[in-house]
Structure formats: C-alpha cells, structure tokens
Backbone as JSON Lines, residues from 0, in Angstrom:
{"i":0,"aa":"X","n":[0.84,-1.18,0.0],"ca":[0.0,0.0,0.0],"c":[0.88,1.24,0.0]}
{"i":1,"aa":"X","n":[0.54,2.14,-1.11],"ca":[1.43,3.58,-0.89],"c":[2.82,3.44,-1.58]}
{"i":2,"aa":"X","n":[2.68,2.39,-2.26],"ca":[3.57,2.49,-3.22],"c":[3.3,2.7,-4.62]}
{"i":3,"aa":"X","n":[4.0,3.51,-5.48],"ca":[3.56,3.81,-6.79],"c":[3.56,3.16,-7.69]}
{"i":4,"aa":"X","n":[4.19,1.93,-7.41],"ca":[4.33,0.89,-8.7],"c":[4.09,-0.83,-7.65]}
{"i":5,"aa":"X","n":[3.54,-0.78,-7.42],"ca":[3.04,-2.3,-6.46],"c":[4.08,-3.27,-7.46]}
{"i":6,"aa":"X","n":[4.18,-4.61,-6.63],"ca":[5.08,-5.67,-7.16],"c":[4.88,-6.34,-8.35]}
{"i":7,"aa":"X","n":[3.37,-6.28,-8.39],"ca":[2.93,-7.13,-9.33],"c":[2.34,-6.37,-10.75]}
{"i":8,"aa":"X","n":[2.66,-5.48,-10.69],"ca":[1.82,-4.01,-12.19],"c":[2.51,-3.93,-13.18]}
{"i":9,"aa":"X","n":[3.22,-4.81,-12.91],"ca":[4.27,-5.07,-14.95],"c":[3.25,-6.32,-15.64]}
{"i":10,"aa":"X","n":[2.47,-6.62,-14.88],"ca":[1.63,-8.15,-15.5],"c":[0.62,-7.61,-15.71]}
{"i":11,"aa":"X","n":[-0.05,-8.33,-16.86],"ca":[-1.62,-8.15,-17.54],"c":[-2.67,-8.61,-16.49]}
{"i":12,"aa":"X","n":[-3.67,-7.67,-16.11],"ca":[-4.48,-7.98,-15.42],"c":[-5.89,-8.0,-15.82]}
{"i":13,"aa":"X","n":[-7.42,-8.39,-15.66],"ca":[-8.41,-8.12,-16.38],"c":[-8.86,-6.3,-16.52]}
{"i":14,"aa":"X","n":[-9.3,-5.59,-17.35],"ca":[-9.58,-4.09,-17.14],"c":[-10.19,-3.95,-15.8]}
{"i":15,"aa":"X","n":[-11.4,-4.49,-15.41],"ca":[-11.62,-4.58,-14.11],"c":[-10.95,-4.43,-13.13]}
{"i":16,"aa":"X","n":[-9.82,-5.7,-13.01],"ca":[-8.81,-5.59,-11.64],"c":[-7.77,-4.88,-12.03]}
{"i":17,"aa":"X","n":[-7.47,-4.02,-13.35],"ca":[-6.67,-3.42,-13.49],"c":[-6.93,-1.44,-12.79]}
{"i":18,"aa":"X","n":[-8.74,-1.12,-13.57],"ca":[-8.87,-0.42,-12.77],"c":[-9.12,-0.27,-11.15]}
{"i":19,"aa":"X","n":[-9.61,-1.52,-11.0],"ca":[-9.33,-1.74,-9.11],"c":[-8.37,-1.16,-8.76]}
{"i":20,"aa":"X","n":[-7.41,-1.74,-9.0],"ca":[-5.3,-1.49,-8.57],"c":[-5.47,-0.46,-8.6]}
{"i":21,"aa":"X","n":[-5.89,0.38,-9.87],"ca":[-5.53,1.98,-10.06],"c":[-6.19,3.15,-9.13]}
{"i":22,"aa":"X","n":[-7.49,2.72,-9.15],"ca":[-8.44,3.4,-8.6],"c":[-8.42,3.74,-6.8]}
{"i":23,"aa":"X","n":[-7.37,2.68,-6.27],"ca":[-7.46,2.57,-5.32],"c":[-5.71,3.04,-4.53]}
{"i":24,"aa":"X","n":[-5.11,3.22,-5.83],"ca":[-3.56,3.39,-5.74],"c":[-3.74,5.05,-5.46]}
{"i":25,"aa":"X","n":[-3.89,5.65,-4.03],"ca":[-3.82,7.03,-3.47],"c":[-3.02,7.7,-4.09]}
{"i":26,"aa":"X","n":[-1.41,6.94,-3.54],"ca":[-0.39,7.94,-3.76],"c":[-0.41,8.36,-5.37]}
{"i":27,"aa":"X","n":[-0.41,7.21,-6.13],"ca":[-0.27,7.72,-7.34],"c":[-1.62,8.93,-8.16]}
{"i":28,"aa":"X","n":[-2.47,8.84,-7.42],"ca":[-3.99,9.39,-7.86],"c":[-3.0,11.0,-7.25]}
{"i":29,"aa":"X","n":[-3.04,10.69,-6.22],"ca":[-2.26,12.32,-5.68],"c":[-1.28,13.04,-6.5]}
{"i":30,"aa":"X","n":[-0.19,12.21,-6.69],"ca":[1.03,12.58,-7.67],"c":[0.55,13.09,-9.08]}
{"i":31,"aa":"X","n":[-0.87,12.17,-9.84],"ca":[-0.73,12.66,-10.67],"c":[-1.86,14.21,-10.83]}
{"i":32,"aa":"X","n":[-2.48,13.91,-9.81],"ca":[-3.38,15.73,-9.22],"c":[-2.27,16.54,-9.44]}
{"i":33,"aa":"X","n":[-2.29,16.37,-8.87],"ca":[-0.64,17.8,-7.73],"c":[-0.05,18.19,-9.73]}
{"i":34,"aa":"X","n":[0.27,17.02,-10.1],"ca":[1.36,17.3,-11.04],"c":[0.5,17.74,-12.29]}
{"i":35,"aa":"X","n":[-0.76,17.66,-12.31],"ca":[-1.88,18.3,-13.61],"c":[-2.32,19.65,-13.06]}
{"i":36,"aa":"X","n":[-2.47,19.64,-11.82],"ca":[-2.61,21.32,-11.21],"c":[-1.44,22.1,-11.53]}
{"i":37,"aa":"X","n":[-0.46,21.91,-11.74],"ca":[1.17,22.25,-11.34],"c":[1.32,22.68,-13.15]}
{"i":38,"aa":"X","n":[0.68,21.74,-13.99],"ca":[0.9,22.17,-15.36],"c":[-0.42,22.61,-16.04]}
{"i":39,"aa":"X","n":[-0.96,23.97,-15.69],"ca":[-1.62,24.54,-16.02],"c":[-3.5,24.36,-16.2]}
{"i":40,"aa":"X","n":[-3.56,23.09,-15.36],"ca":[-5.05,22.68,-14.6],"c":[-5.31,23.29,-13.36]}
{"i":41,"aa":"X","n":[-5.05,24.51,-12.92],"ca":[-4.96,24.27,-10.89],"c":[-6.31,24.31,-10.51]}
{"i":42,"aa":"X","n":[-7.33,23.89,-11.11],"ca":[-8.73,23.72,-10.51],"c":[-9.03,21.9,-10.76]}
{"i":43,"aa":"X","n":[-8.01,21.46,-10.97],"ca":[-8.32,20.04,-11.33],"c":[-7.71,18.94,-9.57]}
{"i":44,"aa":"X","n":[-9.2,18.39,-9.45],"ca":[-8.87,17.68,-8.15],"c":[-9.47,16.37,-8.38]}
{"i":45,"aa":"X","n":[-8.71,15.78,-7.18],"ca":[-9.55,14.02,-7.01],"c":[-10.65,13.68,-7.78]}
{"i":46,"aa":"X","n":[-11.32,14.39,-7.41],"ca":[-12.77,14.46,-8.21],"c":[-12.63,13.51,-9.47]}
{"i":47,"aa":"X","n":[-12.11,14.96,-10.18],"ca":[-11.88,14.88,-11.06],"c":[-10.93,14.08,-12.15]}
{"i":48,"aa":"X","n":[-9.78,13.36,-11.02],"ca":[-9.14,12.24,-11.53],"c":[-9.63,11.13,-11.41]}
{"i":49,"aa":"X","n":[-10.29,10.98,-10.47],"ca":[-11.19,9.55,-10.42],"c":[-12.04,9.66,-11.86]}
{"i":50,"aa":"X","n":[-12.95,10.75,-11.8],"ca":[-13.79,10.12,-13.44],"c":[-13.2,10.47,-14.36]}
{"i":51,"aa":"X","n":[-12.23,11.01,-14.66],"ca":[-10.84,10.74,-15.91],"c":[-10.77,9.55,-15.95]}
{"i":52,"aa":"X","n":[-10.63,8.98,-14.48],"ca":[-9.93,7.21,-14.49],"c":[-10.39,6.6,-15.34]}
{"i":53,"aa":"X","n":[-12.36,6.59,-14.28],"ca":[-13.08,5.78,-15.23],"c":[-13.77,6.05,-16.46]}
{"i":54,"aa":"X","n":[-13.28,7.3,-17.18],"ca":[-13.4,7.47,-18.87],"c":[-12.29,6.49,-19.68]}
{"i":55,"aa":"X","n":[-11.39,6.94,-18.89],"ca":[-10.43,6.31,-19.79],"c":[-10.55,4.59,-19.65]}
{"i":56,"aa":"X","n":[-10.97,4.01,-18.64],"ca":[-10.95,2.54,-18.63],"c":[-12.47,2.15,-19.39]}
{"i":57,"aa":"X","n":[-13.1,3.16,-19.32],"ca":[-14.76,2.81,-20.07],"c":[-13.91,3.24,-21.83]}
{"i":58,"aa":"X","n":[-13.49,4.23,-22.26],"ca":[-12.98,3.9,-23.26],"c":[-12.26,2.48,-23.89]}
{"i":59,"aa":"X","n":[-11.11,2.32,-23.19],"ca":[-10.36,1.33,-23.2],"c":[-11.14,0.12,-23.26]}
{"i":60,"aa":"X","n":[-12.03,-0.24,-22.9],"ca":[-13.17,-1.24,-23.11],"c":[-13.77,-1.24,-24.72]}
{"i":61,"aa":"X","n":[-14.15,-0.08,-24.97],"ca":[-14.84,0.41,-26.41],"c":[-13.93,-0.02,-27.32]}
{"i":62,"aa":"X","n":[-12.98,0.31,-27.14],"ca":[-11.67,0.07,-28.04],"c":[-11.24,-1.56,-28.27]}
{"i":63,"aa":"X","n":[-11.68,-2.84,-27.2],"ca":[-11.94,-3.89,-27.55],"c":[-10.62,-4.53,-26.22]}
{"i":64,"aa":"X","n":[-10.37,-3.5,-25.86],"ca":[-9.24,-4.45,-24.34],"c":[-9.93,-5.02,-23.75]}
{"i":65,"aa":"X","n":[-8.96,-5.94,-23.61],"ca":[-9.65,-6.81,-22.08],"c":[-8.61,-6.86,-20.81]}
{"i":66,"aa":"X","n":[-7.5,-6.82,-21.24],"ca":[-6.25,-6.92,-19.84],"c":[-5.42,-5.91,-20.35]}
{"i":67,"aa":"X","n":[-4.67,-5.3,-19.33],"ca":[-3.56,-4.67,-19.31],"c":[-2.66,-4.7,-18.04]}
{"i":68,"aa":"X","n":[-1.4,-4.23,-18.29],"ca":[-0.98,-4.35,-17.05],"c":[-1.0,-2.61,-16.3]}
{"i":69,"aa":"X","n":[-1.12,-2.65,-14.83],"ca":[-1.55,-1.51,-14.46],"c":[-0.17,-0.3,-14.37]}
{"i":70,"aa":"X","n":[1.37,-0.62,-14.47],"ca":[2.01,0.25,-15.36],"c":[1.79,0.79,-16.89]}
{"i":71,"aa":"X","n":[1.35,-0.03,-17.47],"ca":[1.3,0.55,-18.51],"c":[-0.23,1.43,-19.01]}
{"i":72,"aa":"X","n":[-1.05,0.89,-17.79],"ca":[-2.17,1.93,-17.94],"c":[-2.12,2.93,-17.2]}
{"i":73,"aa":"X","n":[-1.33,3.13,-16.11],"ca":[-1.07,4.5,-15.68],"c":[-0.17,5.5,-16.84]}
{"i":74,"aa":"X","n":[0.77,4.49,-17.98],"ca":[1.63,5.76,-18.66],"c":[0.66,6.14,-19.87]}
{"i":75,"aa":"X","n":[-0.3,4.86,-20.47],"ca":[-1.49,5.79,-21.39],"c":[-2.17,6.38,-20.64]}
{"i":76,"aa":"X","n":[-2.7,6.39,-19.15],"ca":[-3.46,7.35,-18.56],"c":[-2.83,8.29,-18.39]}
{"i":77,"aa":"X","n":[-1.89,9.13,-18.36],"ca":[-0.89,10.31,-18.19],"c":[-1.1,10.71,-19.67]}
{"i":78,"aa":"X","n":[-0.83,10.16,-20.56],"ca":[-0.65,10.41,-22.08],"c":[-2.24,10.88,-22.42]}
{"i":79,"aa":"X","n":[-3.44,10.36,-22.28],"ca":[-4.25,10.12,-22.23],"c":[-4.73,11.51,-21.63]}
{"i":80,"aa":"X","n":[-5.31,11.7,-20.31],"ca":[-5.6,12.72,-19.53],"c":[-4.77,14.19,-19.84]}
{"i":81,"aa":"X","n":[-3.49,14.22,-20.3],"ca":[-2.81,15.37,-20.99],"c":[-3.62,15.7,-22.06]}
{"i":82,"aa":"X","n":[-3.77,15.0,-23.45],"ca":[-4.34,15.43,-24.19],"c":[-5.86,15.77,-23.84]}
{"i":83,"aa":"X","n":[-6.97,15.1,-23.03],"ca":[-8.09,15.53,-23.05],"c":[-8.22,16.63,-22.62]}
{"i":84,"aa":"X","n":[-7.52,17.19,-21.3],"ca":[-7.43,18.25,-20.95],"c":[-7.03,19.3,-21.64]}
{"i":85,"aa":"X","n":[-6.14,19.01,-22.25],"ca":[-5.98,20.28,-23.54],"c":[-6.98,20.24,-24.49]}
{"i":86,"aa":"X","n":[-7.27,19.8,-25.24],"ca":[-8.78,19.47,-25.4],"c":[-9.87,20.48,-25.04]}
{"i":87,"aa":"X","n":[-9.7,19.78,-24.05],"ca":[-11.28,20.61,-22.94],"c":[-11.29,22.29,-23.14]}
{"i":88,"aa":"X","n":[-9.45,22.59,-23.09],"ca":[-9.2,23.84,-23.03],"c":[-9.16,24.63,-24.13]}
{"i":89,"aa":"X","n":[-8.79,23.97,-25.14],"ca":[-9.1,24.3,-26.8],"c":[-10.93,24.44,-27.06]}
{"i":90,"aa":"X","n":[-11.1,23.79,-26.27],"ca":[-12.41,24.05,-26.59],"c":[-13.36,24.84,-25.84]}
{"i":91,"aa":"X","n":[-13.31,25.4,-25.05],"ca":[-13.53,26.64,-23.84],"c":[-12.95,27.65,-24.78]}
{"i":92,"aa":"X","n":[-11.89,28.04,-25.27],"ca":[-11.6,28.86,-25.87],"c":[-12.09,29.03,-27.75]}
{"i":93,"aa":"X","n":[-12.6,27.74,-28.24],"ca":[-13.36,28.52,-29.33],"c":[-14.61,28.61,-29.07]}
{"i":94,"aa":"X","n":[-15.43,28.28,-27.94],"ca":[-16.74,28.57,-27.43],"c":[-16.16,29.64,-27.11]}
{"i":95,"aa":"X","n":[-15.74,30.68,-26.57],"ca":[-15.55,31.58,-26.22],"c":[-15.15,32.71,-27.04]}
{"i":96,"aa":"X","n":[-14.6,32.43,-28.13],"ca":[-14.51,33.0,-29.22],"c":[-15.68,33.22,-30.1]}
{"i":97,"aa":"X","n":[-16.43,32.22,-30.22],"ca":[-17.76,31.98,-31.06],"c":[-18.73,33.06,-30.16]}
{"i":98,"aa":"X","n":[-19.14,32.29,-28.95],"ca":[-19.67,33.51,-28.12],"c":[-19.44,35.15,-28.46]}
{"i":99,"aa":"X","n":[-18.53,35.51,-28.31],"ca":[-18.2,36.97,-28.4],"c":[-18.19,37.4,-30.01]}
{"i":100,"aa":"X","n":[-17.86,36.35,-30.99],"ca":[-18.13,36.96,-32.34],"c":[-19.76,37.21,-32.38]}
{"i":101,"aa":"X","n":[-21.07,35.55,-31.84],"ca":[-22.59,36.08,-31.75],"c":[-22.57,37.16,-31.21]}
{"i":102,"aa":"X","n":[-22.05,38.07,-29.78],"ca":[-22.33,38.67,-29.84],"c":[-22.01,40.49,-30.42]}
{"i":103,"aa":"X","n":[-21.04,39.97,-30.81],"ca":[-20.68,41.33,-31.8],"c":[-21.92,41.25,-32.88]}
{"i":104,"aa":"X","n":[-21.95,40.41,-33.85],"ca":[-22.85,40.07,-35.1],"c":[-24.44,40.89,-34.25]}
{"i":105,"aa":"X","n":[-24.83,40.2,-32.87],"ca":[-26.0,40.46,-32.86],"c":[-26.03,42.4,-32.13]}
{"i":106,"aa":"X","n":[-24.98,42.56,-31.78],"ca":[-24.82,43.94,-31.41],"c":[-24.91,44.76,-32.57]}
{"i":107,"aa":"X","n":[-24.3,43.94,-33.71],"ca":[-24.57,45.09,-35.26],"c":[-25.34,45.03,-35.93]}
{"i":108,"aa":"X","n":[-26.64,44.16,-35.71],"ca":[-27.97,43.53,-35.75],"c":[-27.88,42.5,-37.03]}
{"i":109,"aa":"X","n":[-26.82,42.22,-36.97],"ca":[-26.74,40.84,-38.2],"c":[-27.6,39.6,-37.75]}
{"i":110,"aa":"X","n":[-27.9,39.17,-36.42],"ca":[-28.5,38.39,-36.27],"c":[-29.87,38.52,-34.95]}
C-alpha cells in the first residue's frame, strides 16, 4: 500500500482488476493531481481524476481491451488525460470566441 508501482503491475491484469489497482492506488492518484494542477489545470482535483480514471478505462473497453498491465495503464493514462485536458481547453476557448463573435454580429444587428 502507498507504493507507486506495487510488485505485481508489470503483468496483464483483467480491465476490471486493473482499474481496481488503479483506482485505489492514493499515492499515485495524488502525484498525478498535484502534477496536472502544477501544469496549467490548478482547478483540477480528485474528483476529477477519479472520473478521468473511469473514462479512460470505459474507453479502453470500447476500443476492444480486455487486460492490461496496471504500469502501462497509468503511462497511457498520463498520455491520455494530458491530451483531453488540452482538449477541454481548446475548446472553452473557441466557445468563447464563437460567443463573443454572436455577440458582436447580434450587437450590429446581423442576427
């Protein structure tokens, strides 16, 4: 317990007991908070890494997995959770752009 890489997480496990391991692995859930706040998320918490978790393992299902080992789903979950989050943020910013062009257009009564 409280270790970041348990003995056994180089081996294929079912997605299930793989997200078990993960879901329940603190320290690493913390490390990787701290370290997504730290690179330009700082409103991103537990919360919010837990249902990252389980997007990404409900994806990973869609996609046709059945085992992995739980190192190597923590380094696509890092890979993984980077890009969505930028993402999220690319996209806040052309809603936000779009927003303010409607309302210029409807300020000059184009719409």
């Amino acid at each position: 317990m409280g270790e970041l890489f348990p003995e056994d997480s180089f081996f294929d496990k079912s997605l299930a007991d793989c997200y078990t391991e993960l879901k329940s692995n603190q320290s690493w859930a913390e490390t990787v908070t701290m370290n997504t706040r730290s690179s330009g998320n700082p409103d991103f918490t537990l919360e919010d890494f837990h249902e990252c978790l389980k997007l990404f393992f409900m994806e990973q299902q869609n996609k046709g997995e059945t085992s992995k080992s739980p190192k190597d789903a923590m380094s696509h979950f890092a890979s993984w959770l980077k890009i969505e989050l930028k993402n999220k943020k690319d996209e806040r910013r052309t809603n936000k752009r779009a927003h303010r062009k409607g309302e210029l257009l409807h300020a000059e009564g184009g719409i």
